[in-house]
Every structure is written in C-alpha cells, then in structure tokens.
XYZ file of C-alpha atoms in Angstrom:
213
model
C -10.333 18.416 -10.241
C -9.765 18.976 -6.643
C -6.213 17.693 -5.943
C -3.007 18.324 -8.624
C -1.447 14.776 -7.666
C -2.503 11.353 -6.420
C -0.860 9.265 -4.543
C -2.265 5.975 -4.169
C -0.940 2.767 -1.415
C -0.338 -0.609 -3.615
C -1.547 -3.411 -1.217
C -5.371 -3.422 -0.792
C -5.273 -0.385 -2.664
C -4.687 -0.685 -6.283
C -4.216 -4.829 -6.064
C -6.081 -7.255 -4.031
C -2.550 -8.865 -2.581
C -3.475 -8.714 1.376
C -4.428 -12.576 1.618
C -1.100 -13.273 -0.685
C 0.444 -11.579 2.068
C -0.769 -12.895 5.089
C -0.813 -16.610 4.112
C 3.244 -15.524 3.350
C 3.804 -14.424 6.901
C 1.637 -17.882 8.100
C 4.339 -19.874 6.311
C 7.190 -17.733 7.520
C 5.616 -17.798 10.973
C 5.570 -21.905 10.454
C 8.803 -22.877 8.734
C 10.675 -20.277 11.731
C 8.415 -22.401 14.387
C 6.849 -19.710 15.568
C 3.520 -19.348 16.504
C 1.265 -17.803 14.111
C -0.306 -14.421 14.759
C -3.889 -13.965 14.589
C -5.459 -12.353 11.280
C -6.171 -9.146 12.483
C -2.478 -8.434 13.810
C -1.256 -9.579 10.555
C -3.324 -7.417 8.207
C -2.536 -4.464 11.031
C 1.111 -4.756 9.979
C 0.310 -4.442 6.371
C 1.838 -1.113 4.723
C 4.604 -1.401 7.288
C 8.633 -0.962 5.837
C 8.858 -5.347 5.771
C 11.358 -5.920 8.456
C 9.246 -3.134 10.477
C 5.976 -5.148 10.286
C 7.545 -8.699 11.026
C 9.555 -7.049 14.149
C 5.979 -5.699 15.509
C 3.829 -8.683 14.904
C 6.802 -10.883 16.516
C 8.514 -8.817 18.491
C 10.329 -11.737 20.420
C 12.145 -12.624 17.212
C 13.383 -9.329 16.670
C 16.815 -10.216 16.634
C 16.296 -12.137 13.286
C 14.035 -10.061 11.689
C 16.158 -9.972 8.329
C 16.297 -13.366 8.221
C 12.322 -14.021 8.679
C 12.445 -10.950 6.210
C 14.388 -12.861 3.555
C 11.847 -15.748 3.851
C 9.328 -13.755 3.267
C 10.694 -12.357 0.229
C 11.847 -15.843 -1.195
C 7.943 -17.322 0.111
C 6.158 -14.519 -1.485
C 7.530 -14.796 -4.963
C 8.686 -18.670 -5.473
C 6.516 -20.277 -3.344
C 2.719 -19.199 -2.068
C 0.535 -19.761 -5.052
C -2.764 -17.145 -3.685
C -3.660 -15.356 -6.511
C -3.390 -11.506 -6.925
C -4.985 -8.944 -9.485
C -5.646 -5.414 -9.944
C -8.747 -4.284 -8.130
C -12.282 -3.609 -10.193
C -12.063 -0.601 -12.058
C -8.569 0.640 -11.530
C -7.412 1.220 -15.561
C -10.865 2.882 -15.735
C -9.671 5.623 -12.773
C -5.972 5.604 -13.502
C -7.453 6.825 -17.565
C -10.063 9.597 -15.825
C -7.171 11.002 -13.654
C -4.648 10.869 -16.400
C -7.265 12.841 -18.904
C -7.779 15.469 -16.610
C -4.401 16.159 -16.376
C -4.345 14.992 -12.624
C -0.361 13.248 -11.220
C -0.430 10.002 -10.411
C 2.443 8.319 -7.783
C 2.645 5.295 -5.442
C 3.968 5.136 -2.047
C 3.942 1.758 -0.879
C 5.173 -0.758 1.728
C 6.424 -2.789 -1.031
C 10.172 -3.507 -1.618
C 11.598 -1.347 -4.958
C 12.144 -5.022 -6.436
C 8.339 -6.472 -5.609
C 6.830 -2.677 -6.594
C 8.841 -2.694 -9.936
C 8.039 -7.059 -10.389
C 3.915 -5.896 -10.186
C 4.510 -2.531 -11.824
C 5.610 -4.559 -14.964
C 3.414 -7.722 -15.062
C -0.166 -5.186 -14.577
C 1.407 -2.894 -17.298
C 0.808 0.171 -14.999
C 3.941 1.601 -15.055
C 3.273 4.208 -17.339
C 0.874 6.010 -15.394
C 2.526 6.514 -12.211
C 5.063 9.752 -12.689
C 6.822 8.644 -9.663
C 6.679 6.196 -7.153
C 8.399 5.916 -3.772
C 8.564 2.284 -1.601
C 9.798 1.080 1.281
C 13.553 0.895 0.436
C 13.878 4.578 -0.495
C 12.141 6.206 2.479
C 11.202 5.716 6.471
C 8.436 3.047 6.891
C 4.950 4.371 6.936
C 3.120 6.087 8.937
C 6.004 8.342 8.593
C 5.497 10.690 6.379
C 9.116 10.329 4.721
C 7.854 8.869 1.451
C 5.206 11.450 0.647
C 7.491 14.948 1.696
C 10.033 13.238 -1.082
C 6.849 12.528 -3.867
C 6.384 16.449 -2.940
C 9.464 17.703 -3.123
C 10.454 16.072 -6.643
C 7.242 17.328 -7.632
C 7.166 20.607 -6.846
C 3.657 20.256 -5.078
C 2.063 21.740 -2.182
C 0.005 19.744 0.483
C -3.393 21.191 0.014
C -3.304 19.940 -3.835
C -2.397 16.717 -2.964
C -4.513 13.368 -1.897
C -3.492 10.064 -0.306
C -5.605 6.948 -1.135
C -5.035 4.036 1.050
C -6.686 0.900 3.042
C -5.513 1.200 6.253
C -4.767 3.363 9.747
C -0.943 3.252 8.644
C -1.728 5.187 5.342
C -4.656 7.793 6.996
C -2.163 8.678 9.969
C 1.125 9.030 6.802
C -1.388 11.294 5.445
C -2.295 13.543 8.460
C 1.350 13.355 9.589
C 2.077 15.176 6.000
C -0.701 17.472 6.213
C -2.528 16.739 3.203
C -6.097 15.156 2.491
C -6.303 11.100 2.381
C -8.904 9.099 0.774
C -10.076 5.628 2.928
C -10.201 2.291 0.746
C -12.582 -0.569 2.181
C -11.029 -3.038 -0.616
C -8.194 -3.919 1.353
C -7.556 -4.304 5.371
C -9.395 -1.363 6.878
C -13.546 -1.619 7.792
C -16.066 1.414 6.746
C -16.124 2.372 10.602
C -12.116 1.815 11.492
C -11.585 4.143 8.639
C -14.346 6.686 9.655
C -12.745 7.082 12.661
C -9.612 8.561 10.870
C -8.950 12.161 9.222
C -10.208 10.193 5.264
C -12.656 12.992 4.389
C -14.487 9.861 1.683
C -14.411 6.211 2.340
C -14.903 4.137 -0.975
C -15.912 0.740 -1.420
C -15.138 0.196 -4.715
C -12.021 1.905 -6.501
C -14.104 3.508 -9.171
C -15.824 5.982 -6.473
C -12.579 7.253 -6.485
C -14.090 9.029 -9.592
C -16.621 10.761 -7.629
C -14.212 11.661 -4.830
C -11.981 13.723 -6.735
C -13.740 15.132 -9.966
C-alpha cells in the first residue's frame, strides 16, 4: 500500500449529506430574513469550522453568527427531512484498507456531536482509529486537524493521504505537506479539482481502491 494512514473528509466524502446541508442553510437564510445565497457559494462553504462558513457566505450578519449557527444545528437535526446515506461502495473500501493493515481517521467540518450522531447510526465507528472535527481543531483549510491526527499517530507526511471533495480539503492537504486524493461525489467538479495539488480524482469511492493499493 502506498500511504500508512487515511484520512478521509465526511461531507461529500464518505456520505452524500451536501444537499441536507445546503437546503439547512436555505432555511436558516429564510427564517433569519436574509437573503439566500446562491448554490455555488453555499456548497463553497462546505468543510468550513460552522460558524466560519455561515460568517463567509453572510458576512453582513457576522455579528450573529452563533445564533444563525445554533439554527442550523437545531434545523439540521429536528427539522429538514433530505435524506442522507453512505456513499456507493464505502464498507467495501473502509474493509480493503482495514485488511491491508492501512489507518483509517476523519477530519471533518462536522461538529464532535453531528460526527459522533452519523458515526453511530452508519455503524462506522469502528474503523476510524481516530477522528478529529471542527470543535477540536482550527477550521479547514488549516491544517490544524491533520498535524494533531499525525502527531497522536506517530506518522510522517509522506505516508499519509487526504481524501476529500472540495478546494478547502486539497489546500488542508498541501498546507500539511502530504498527498490528497480529489472526490467528485460531493461539491468539487473533475476540472476544479484538477486544478489542485490531488495527484487522482475519483468518481466513485471504490476507485479509491485503485488509488492507493
């Protein structure tokens, strides 16, 4: 195998949760009266420390960003009904890299609560050997979260990989100095993410196979 560890984004990643997400931001953007972003600005703010992303995409309501943040957090779980599940083929790659003796983490966007919420419902949780989110580390595209994954490792840069589906998670990954792995499954395109440092750029999660064997 070419890397020693794995560290895979959870958002358009491993689970197809991006239009869960936006359609959570349209009602927070609606029940705050403010005027909805468009689609592309919303999925660019995706992988973003919460309070981080809705202070960029409305950066006039700043001063109440932990109160649209609480919304959000109250919207996404009680209320907005879009369905979510674990991309194609995931188990399958998560069972390869796990057999080959190959670390598997998460560094994510998410909050420790919504990580630990999904982590438990997919059943997932025993694969990851660590897992770092949002609350626990600077927002993405610093490279905060992945320097700790290292560090309570014990693993150098050039054995490790980032997998992610968007700019945020390619630049976390060349600000860390280790190899990252593009995702079309999530927010990214083919030719926004082969404009980054990705050295593969899968379209379905179980070329991840073929990327790192």
């Amino acid at each position: 195998m070419k890397y020693k560890l794995v560290i895979l984004d959870w958002d358009g990643t491993v689970m197809d949760t991006v239009p869960k997400i936006v359609n959570t931001i349209n009602r927070v953007a609606d029940q705050h009266a403010i005027p909805r972003a468009s689609e592309e600005d919303t999925k660019g703010i995706i992988g973003l420390s919460l309070e981080t992303a809705l202070e960029t995409l409305f950066p006039e309501e700043a001063h109440r960003s932990m109160e649209l943040a609480c919304a959000y957090k109250h919207v996404y779980k009680e209320v907005d009904s879009t369905p979510t599940k674990l991309f194609d083929g995931v188990e399958k790659v998560l069972k390869f890299l796990a057999e080959q003796g190959v670390q598997i983490a998460v560094a994510t966007g998410k909050s420790r609560q919504g990580l630990d919420r999904l982590l438990l419902e997919t059943g997932l949780e025993d694969h990851f050997i660590t897992t770092r989110t949002a609350d626990e580390a600077e927002s993405k595209p610093s490279p905060d979260m992945l320097h700790q994954i290292m560090a309570e490792l014990g693993v150098e840069p050039e054995d490790v990989v980032m997998v992610g589906d968007t700019i945020i998670d390619m630049e976390m990954a060349r600000q860390a100095g280790i190899s990252a792995i593009g995702v079309t499954l999530g927010v990214a395109s083919y030719e926004q993410l082969e404009a980054t440092a990705a050295y593969f750029i899968a379209n379905e999660f179980e070329q991840l196979i073929e990327a790192l064997a």
